[in-house]
Amino acid sequence: LTSAAIWVGGSLFIGAVLAPILKTMSYSLEERLQIMIRVGRRFNKIAIPSLIILIGTGIYNSYSFFNNFELLFSTSYGNLLTIKIILVVALIITYIIHVRIIRKDIEEQIMSKKMSEQQIKKLRSKIIILGEIIVIISVGILFMAALLNSGI
């Protein structure tokens, strides 16, 4: 539960609180992006272990279904679990893309102010879209987990 709170809560905080506050500040677009990158890097230090714990506990809790794949498709629990697995895979792929967009060399270009404003706007747009997708998928996974926990 703590890992879920860190992952989903942190993602929501960055997207719903920090990003809008930064928009109201008088910093340049480049400076705001630098702040977001720093916050994101720091968040990743606790978010990635939390995500790994969530995936590990999910696999452990679903072990009986992995021994009998027929259960995944013949029960409502199995169907919800299949949807959750698909969402987790989509989350991992989206998160990897999100992190790869801000690779070390790109981060260094931003921090050393070697990117044009057009490049920064394009990068910022990609980061925002992928961040929103990550939050939506994460909330969907949390919803699936709640349904599975309720025994539906």
mmCIF file with all atom_site columns, C-alpha atoms in Angstrom:
data_model
loop_
_atom_site.group_PDB
_atom_site.id
_atom_site.type_symbol
_atom_site.label_atom_id
_atom_site.label_alt_id
_atom_site.label_comp_id
_atom_site.label_asym_id
_atom_site.label_entity_id
_atom_site.label_seq_id
_atom_site.pdbx_PDB_ins_code
_atom_site.Cartn_x
_atom_site.Cartn_y
_atom_site.Cartn_z
_atom_site.occupancy
_atom_site.B_iso_or_equiv
_atom_site.pdbx_formal_charge
_atom_site.auth_seq_id
_atom_site.auth_comp_id
_atom_site.auth_asym_id
_atom_site.auth_atom_id
_atom_site.pdbx_PDB_model_num
ATOM 1   C CA . LEU A 1 1   ? 0.000   0.000   0.000   1.00 0.00 ? 1   LEU A CA 1
ATOM 2   C CA . THR A 1 2   ? 2.864   2.359   0.790   1.00 0.00 ? 2   THR A CA 1
ATOM 3   C CA . SER A 1 3   ? 4.453   1.648   -2.578  1.00 0.00 ? 3   SER A CA 1
ATOM 4   C CA . ALA A 1 4   ? 1.175   2.397   -4.353  1.00 0.00 ? 4   ALA A CA 1
ATOM 5   C CA . ALA A 1 5   ? 0.812   5.634   -2.407  1.00 0.00 ? 5   ALA A CA 1
ATOM 6   C CA . ILE A 1 6   ? 4.346   6.681   -3.356  1.00 0.00 ? 6   ILE A CA 1
ATOM 7   C CA . TRP A 1 7   ? 3.959   5.798   -7.042  1.00 0.00 ? 7   TRP A CA 1
ATOM 8   C CA . VAL A 1 8   ? 0.456   7.097   -7.706  1.00 0.00 ? 8   VAL A CA 1
ATOM 9   C CA . GLY A 1 9   ? 0.474   9.894   -5.123  1.00 0.00 ? 9   GLY A CA 1
ATOM 10  C CA . GLY A 1 10  ? 3.846   11.191  -6.250  1.00 0.00 ? 10  GLY A CA 1
ATOM 11  C CA . SER A 1 11  ? 2.859   11.086  -9.902  1.00 0.00 ? 11  SER A CA 1
ATOM 12  C CA . LEU A 1 12  ? -0.391  12.916  -9.169  1.00 0.00 ? 12  LEU A CA 1
ATOM 13  C CA . PHE A 1 13  ? 1.438   15.502  -7.072  1.00 0.00 ? 13  PHE A CA 1
ATOM 14  C CA . ILE A 1 14  ? 3.938   16.260  -9.828  1.00 0.00 ? 14  ILE A CA 1
ATOM 15  C CA . GLY A 1 15  ? 1.234   16.465  -12.516 1.00 0.00 ? 15  GLY A CA 1
ATOM 16  C CA . ALA A 1 16  ? -1.603  18.099  -10.606 1.00 0.00 ? 16  ALA A CA 1
ATOM 17  C CA . VAL A 1 17  ? 0.241   20.332  -8.129  1.00 0.00 ? 17  VAL A CA 1
ATOM 18  C CA . LEU A 1 18  ? 3.845   21.045  -9.069  1.00 0.00 ? 18  LEU A CA 1
ATOM 19  C CA . ALA A 1 19  ? 3.445   21.524  -12.831 1.00 0.00 ? 19  ALA A CA 1
ATOM 20  C CA . PRO A 1 20  ? 0.540   24.029  -12.529 1.00 0.00 ? 20  PRO A CA 1
ATOM 21  C CA . ILE A 1 21  ? 2.403   25.973  -9.826  1.00 0.00 ? 21  ILE A CA 1
ATOM 22  C CA . LEU A 1 22  ? 5.494   26.209  -12.035 1.00 0.00 ? 22  LEU A CA 1
ATOM 23  C CA . LYS A 1 23  ? 3.359   27.643  -14.843 1.00 0.00 ? 23  LYS A CA 1
ATOM 24  C CA . THR A 1 24  ? 2.414   30.576  -12.605 1.00 0.00 ? 24  THR A CA 1
ATOM 25  C CA . MET A 1 25  ? 6.019   31.382  -11.738 1.00 0.00 ? 25  MET A CA 1
ATOM 26  C CA . SER A 1 26  ? 7.972   33.969  -13.663 1.00 0.00 ? 26  SER A CA 1
ATOM 27  C CA . TYR A 1 27  ? 10.791  31.566  -14.512 1.00 0.00 ? 27  TYR A CA 1
ATOM 28  C CA . SER A 1 28  ? 11.600  30.970  -18.160 1.00 0.00 ? 28  SER A CA 1
ATOM 29  C CA . LEU A 1 29  ? 10.347  27.807  -19.844 1.00 0.00 ? 29  LEU A CA 1
ATOM 30  C CA . GLU A 1 30  ? 13.886  26.461  -19.707 1.00 0.00 ? 30  GLU A CA 1
ATOM 31  C CA . GLU A 1 31  ? 14.185  27.100  -15.953 1.00 0.00 ? 31  GLU A CA 1
ATOM 32  C CA . ARG A 1 32  ? 10.808  25.489  -15.269 1.00 0.00 ? 32  ARG A CA 1
ATOM 33  C CA . LEU A 1 33  ? 11.852  22.433  -17.267 1.00 0.00 ? 33  LEU A CA 1
ATOM 34  C CA . GLN A 1 34  ? 15.097  22.265  -15.311 1.00 0.00 ? 34  GLN A CA 1
ATOM 35  C CA . ILE A 1 35  ? 13.121  22.253  -12.045 1.00 0.00 ? 35  ILE A CA 1
ATOM 36  C CA . MET A 1 36  ? 10.801  19.520  -13.344 1.00 0.00 ? 36  MET A CA 1
ATOM 37  C CA . ILE A 1 37  ? 13.779  17.393  -14.387 1.00 0.00 ? 37  ILE A CA 1
ATOM 38  C CA . ARG A 1 38  ? 15.389  17.769  -10.960 1.00 0.00 ? 38  ARG A CA 1
ATOM 39  C CA . VAL A 1 39  ? 12.137  16.870  -9.201  1.00 0.00 ? 39  VAL A CA 1
ATOM 40  C CA . GLY A 1 40  ? 11.593  13.935  -11.568 1.00 0.00 ? 40  GLY A CA 1
ATOM 41  C CA . ARG A 1 41  ? 15.111  12.573  -10.992 1.00 0.00 ? 41  ARG A CA 1
ATOM 42  C CA . ARG A 1 42  ? 14.670  12.830  -7.242  1.00 0.00 ? 42  ARG A CA 1
ATOM 43  C CA . PHE A 1 43  ? 11.202  11.253  -7.386  1.00 0.00 ? 43  PHE A CA 1
ATOM 44  C CA . ASN A 1 44  ? 12.570  8.360   -9.473  1.00 0.00 ? 44  ASN A CA 1
ATOM 45  C CA . LYS A 1 45  ? 14.862  7.413   -6.590  1.00 0.00 ? 45  LYS A CA 1
ATOM 46  C CA . ILE A 1 46  ? 11.831  6.322   -4.556  1.00 0.00 ? 46  ILE A CA 1
ATOM 47  C CA . ALA A 1 47  ? 9.335   5.751   -7.372  1.00 0.00 ? 47  ALA A CA 1
ATOM 48  C CA . ILE A 1 48  ? 11.277  3.051   -9.224  1.00 0.00 ? 48  ILE A CA 1
ATOM 49  C CA . PRO A 1 49  ? 11.799  0.875   -6.108  1.00 0.00 ? 49  PRO A CA 1
ATOM 50  C CA . SER A 1 50  ? 8.113   1.376   -5.261  1.00 0.00 ? 50  SER A CA 1
ATOM 51  C CA . LEU A 1 51  ? 7.089   0.263   -8.750  1.00 0.00 ? 51  LEU A CA 1
ATOM 52  C CA . ILE A 1 52  ? 9.354   -2.798  -8.509  1.00 0.00 ? 52  ILE A CA 1
ATOM 53  C CA . ILE A 1 53  ? 7.786   -3.705  -5.150  1.00 0.00 ? 53  ILE A CA 1
ATOM 54  C CA . LEU A 1 54  ? 4.298   -3.292  -6.626  1.00 0.00 ? 54  LEU A CA 1
ATOM 55  C CA . ILE A 1 55  ? 5.127   -5.521  -9.585  1.00 0.00 ? 55  ILE A CA 1
ATOM 56  C CA . GLY A 1 56  ? 6.776   -8.122  -7.334  1.00 0.00 ? 56  GLY A CA 1
ATOM 57  C CA . THR A 1 57  ? 3.857   -8.293  -4.909  1.00 0.00 ? 57  THR A CA 1
ATOM 58  C CA . GLY A 1 58  ? 1.427   -8.401  -7.816  1.00 0.00 ? 58  GLY A CA 1
ATOM 59  C CA . ILE A 1 59  ? 3.216   -11.394 -9.312  1.00 0.00 ? 59  ILE A CA 1
ATOM 60  C CA . TYR A 1 60  ? 3.331   -13.088 -5.907  1.00 0.00 ? 60  TYR A CA 1
ATOM 61  C CA . ASN A 1 61  ? -0.391  -12.504 -5.283  1.00 0.00 ? 61  ASN A CA 1
ATOM 62  C CA . SER A 1 62  ? -1.280  -13.787 -8.760  1.00 0.00 ? 62  SER A CA 1
ATOM 63  C CA . TYR A 1 63  ? 0.950   -16.845 -8.701  1.00 0.00 ? 63  TYR A CA 1
ATOM 64  C CA . SER A 1 64  ? -1.932  -19.339 -8.678  1.00 0.00 ? 64  SER A CA 1
ATOM 65  C CA . PHE A 1 65  ? -3.318  -17.815 -11.867 1.00 0.00 ? 65  PHE A CA 1
ATOM 66  C CA . PHE A 1 66  ? 0.026   -18.113 -13.617 1.00 0.00 ? 66  PHE A CA 1
ATOM 67  C CA . ASN A 1 67  ? 0.083   -21.848 -12.878 1.00 0.00 ? 67  ASN A CA 1
ATOM 68  C CA . ASN A 1 68  ? -3.278  -22.294 -14.590 1.00 0.00 ? 68  ASN A CA 1
ATOM 69  C CA . PHE A 1 69  ? -3.666  -19.868 -17.496 1.00 0.00 ? 69  PHE A CA 1
ATOM 70  C CA . GLU A 1 70  ? -7.198  -21.110 -18.108 1.00 0.00 ? 70  GLU A CA 1
ATOM 71  C CA . LEU A 1 71  ? -8.256  -19.273 -14.934 1.00 0.00 ? 71  LEU A CA 1
ATOM 72  C CA . LEU A 1 72  ? -7.159  -15.969 -16.468 1.00 0.00 ? 72  LEU A CA 1
ATOM 73  C CA . PHE A 1 73  ? -9.813  -16.231 -19.144 1.00 0.00 ? 73  PHE A CA 1
ATOM 74  C CA . SER A 1 74  ? -12.563 -18.266 -17.516 1.00 0.00 ? 74  SER A CA 1
ATOM 75  C CA . THR A 1 75  ? -13.217 -16.223 -14.362 1.00 0.00 ? 75  THR A CA 1
ATOM 76  C CA . SER A 1 76  ? -14.119 -12.596 -13.780 1.00 0.00 ? 76  SER A CA 1
ATOM 77  C CA . TYR A 1 77  ? -11.165 -12.314 -11.385 1.00 0.00 ? 77  TYR A CA 1
ATOM 78  C CA . GLY A 1 78  ? -8.901  -13.662 -14.110 1.00 0.00 ? 78  GLY A CA 1
ATOM 79  C CA . ASN A 1 79  ? -10.323 -11.216 -16.659 1.00 0.00 ? 79  ASN A CA 1
ATOM 80  C CA . LEU A 1 80  ? -9.700  -8.263  -14.330 1.00 0.00 ? 80  LEU A CA 1
ATOM 81  C CA . LEU A 1 81  ? -6.227  -9.583  -13.601 1.00 0.00 ? 81  LEU A CA 1
ATOM 82  C CA . THR A 1 82  ? -5.516  -9.815  -17.337 1.00 0.00 ? 82  THR A CA 1
ATOM 83  C CA . ILE A 1 83  ? -6.597  -6.194  -17.796 1.00 0.00 ? 83  ILE A CA 1
ATOM 84  C CA . LYS A 1 84  ? -4.392  -5.177  -14.873 1.00 0.00 ? 84  LYS A CA 1
ATOM 85  C CA . ILE A 1 85  ? -1.409  -7.049  -16.360 1.00 0.00 ? 85  ILE A CA 1
ATOM 86  C CA . ILE A 1 86  ? -1.932  -5.305  -19.708 1.00 0.00 ? 86  ILE A CA 1
ATOM 87  C CA . LEU A 1 87  ? -2.089  -1.935  -17.925 1.00 0.00 ? 87  LEU A CA 1
ATOM 88  C CA . VAL A 1 88  ? 1.119   -2.710  -15.993 1.00 0.00 ? 88  VAL A CA 1
ATOM 89  C CA . VAL A 1 89  ? 2.937   -3.613  -19.208 1.00 0.00 ? 89  VAL A CA 1
ATOM 90  C CA . ALA A 1 90  ? 1.643   -0.399  -20.832 1.00 0.00 ? 90  ALA A CA 1
ATOM 91  C CA . LEU A 1 91  ? 2.795   1.560   -17.785 1.00 0.00 ? 91  LEU A CA 1
ATOM 92  C CA . ILE A 1 92  ? 6.283   0.090   -17.901 1.00 0.00 ? 92  ILE A CA 1
ATOM 93  C CA . ILE A 1 93  ? 6.638   0.811   -21.619 1.00 0.00 ? 93  ILE A CA 1
ATOM 94  C CA . THR A 1 94  ? 5.326   4.375   -21.239 1.00 0.00 ? 94  THR A CA 1
ATOM 95  C CA . TYR A 1 95  ? 7.567   5.016   -18.244 1.00 0.00 ? 95  TYR A CA 1
ATOM 96  C CA . ILE A 1 96  ? 10.652  3.744   -20.092 1.00 0.00 ? 96  ILE A CA 1
ATOM 97  C CA . ILE A 1 97  ? 9.852   6.042   -23.031 1.00 0.00 ? 97  ILE A CA 1
ATOM 98  C CA . HIS A 1 98  ? 9.291   8.932   -20.612 1.00 0.00 ? 98  HIS A CA 1
ATOM 99  C CA . VAL A 1 99  ? 12.656  8.377   -18.920 1.00 0.00 ? 99  VAL A CA 1
ATOM 100 C CA . ARG A 1 100 ? 14.467  7.844   -22.245 1.00 0.00 ? 100 ARG A CA 1
ATOM 101 C CA . ILE A 1 101 ? 13.231  11.176  -23.596 1.00 0.00 ? 101 ILE A CA 1
ATOM 102 C CA . ILE A 1 102 ? 15.139  12.948  -20.842 1.00 0.00 ? 102 ILE A CA 1
ATOM 103 C CA . ARG A 1 103 ? 18.355  10.975  -21.165 1.00 0.00 ? 103 ARG A CA 1
ATOM 104 C CA . LYS A 1 104 ? 21.518  12.289  -19.597 1.00 0.00 ? 104 LYS A CA 1
ATOM 105 C CA . ASP A 1 105 ? 22.747  14.071  -22.740 1.00 0.00 ? 105 ASP A CA 1
ATOM 106 C CA . ILE A 1 106 ? 19.418  15.874  -23.200 1.00 0.00 ? 106 ILE A CA 1
ATOM 107 C CA . GLU A 1 107 ? 19.380  16.812  -19.535 1.00 0.00 ? 107 GLU A CA 1
ATOM 108 C CA . GLU A 1 108 ? 22.900  18.235  -19.843 1.00 0.00 ? 108 GLU A CA 1
ATOM 109 C CA . GLN A 1 109 ? 21.867  20.282  -22.905 1.00 0.00 ? 109 GLN A CA 1
ATOM 110 C CA . ILE A 1 110 ? 18.934  21.744  -20.960 1.00 0.00 ? 110 ILE A CA 1
ATOM 111 C CA . MET A 1 111 ? 20.982  22.454  -17.847 1.00 0.00 ? 111 MET A CA 1
ATOM 112 C CA . SER A 1 112 ? 23.781  24.089  -19.860 1.00 0.00 ? 112 SER A CA 1
ATOM 113 C CA . LYS A 1 113 ? 21.223  26.084  -21.882 1.00 0.00 ? 113 LYS A CA 1
ATOM 114 C CA . LYS A 1 114 ? 22.263  24.605  -25.220 1.00 0.00 ? 114 LYS A CA 1
ATOM 115 C CA . MET A 1 115 ? 18.728  23.866  -26.456 1.00 0.00 ? 115 MET A CA 1
ATOM 116 C CA . SER A 1 116 ? 16.617  26.227  -28.491 1.00 0.00 ? 116 SER A CA 1
ATOM 117 C CA . GLU A 1 117 ? 13.290  27.365  -27.130 1.00 0.00 ? 117 GLU A CA 1
ATOM 118 C CA . GLN A 1 118 ? 11.529  25.411  -29.900 1.00 0.00 ? 118 GLN A CA 1
ATOM 119 C CA . GLN A 1 119 ? 13.335  22.201  -28.883 1.00 0.00 ? 119 GLN A CA 1
ATOM 120 C CA . ILE A 1 120 ? 12.445  22.811  -25.237 1.00 0.00 ? 120 ILE A CA 1
ATOM 121 C CA . LYS A 1 121 ? 8.766   23.370  -26.082 1.00 0.00 ? 121 LYS A CA 1
ATOM 122 C CA . LYS A 1 122 ? 8.681   20.143  -28.105 1.00 0.00 ? 122 LYS A CA 1
ATOM 123 C CA . LEU A 1 123 ? 10.403  18.200  -25.328 1.00 0.00 ? 123 LEU A CA 1
ATOM 124 C CA . ARG A 1 124 ? 8.124   19.694  -22.672 1.00 0.00 ? 124 ARG A CA 1
ATOM 125 C CA . SER A 1 125 ? 5.061   18.720  -24.682 1.00 0.00 ? 125 SER A CA 1
ATOM 126 C CA . LYS A 1 126 ? 6.233   15.101  -24.960 1.00 0.00 ? 126 LYS A CA 1
ATOM 127 C CA . ILE A 1 127 ? 7.039   14.958  -21.250 1.00 0.00 ? 127 ILE A CA 1
ATOM 128 C CA . ILE A 1 128 ? 3.630   16.329  -20.281 1.00 0.00 ? 128 ILE A CA 1
ATOM 129 C CA . ILE A 1 129 ? 1.719   13.926  -22.542 1.00 0.00 ? 129 ILE A CA 1
ATOM 130 C CA . LEU A 1 130 ? 3.677   10.897  -21.339 1.00 0.00 ? 130 LEU A CA 1
ATOM 131 C CA . GLY A 1 131 ? 3.334   12.024  -17.706 1.00 0.00 ? 131 GLY A CA 1
ATOM 132 C CA . GLU A 1 132 ? -0.430  12.312  -18.083 1.00 0.00 ? 132 GLU A CA 1
ATOM 133 C CA . ILE A 1 133 ? -0.595  8.861   -19.683 1.00 0.00 ? 133 ILE A CA 1
ATOM 134 C CA . ILE A 1 134 ? 1.444   7.420   -16.802 1.00 0.00 ? 134 ILE A CA 1
ATOM 135 C CA . VAL A 1 135 ? -0.918  8.948   -14.229 1.00 0.00 ? 135 VAL A CA 1
ATOM 136 C CA . ILE A 1 136 ? -4.034  7.697   -16.047 1.00 0.00 ? 136 ILE A CA 1
ATOM 137 C CA . ILE A 1 137 ? -2.637  4.172   -16.402 1.00 0.00 ? 137 ILE A CA 1
ATOM 138 C CA . SER A 1 138 ? -1.494  4.191   -12.755 1.00 0.00 ? 138 SER A CA 1
ATOM 139 C CA . VAL A 1 139 ? -4.964  5.180   -11.559 1.00 0.00 ? 139 VAL A CA 1
ATOM 140 C CA . GLY A 1 140 ? -6.432  2.452   -13.789 1.00 0.00 ? 140 GLY A CA 1
ATOM 141 C CA . ILE A 1 141 ? -4.101  -0.124  -12.234 1.00 0.00 ? 141 ILE A CA 1
ATOM 142 C CA . LEU A 1 142 ? -5.074  1.065   -8.768  1.00 0.00 ? 142 LEU A CA 1
ATOM 143 C CA . PHE A 1 143 ? -8.748  0.740   -9.710  1.00 0.00 ? 143 PHE A CA 1
ATOM 144 C CA . MET A 1 144 ? -8.171  -2.810  -11.006 1.00 0.00 ? 144 MET A CA 1
ATOM 145 C CA . ALA A 1 145 ? -6.335  -3.672  -7.789  1.00 0.00 ? 145 ALA A CA 1
ATOM 146 C CA . ALA A 1 146 ? -9.275  -2.387  -5.748  1.00 0.00 ? 146 ALA A CA 1
ATOM 147 C CA . LEU A 1 147 ? -11.717 -4.450  -7.810  1.00 0.00 ? 147 LEU A CA 1
ATOM 148 C CA . LEU A 1 148 ? -9.557  -7.549  -7.449  1.00 0.00 ? 148 LEU A CA 1
ATOM 149 C CA . ASN A 1 149 ? -9.230  -6.980  -3.716  1.00 0.00 ? 149 ASN A CA 1
ATOM 150 C CA . SER A 1 150 ? -12.987 -6.659  -3.344  1.00 0.00 ? 150 SER A CA 1
ATOM 151 C CA . GLY A 1 151 ? -13.429 -10.106 -4.862  1.00 0.00 ? 151 GLY A CA 1
ATOM 152 C CA . ILE A 1 152 ? -15.362 -9.068  -7.963  1.00 0.00 ? 152 ILE A CA 1
#
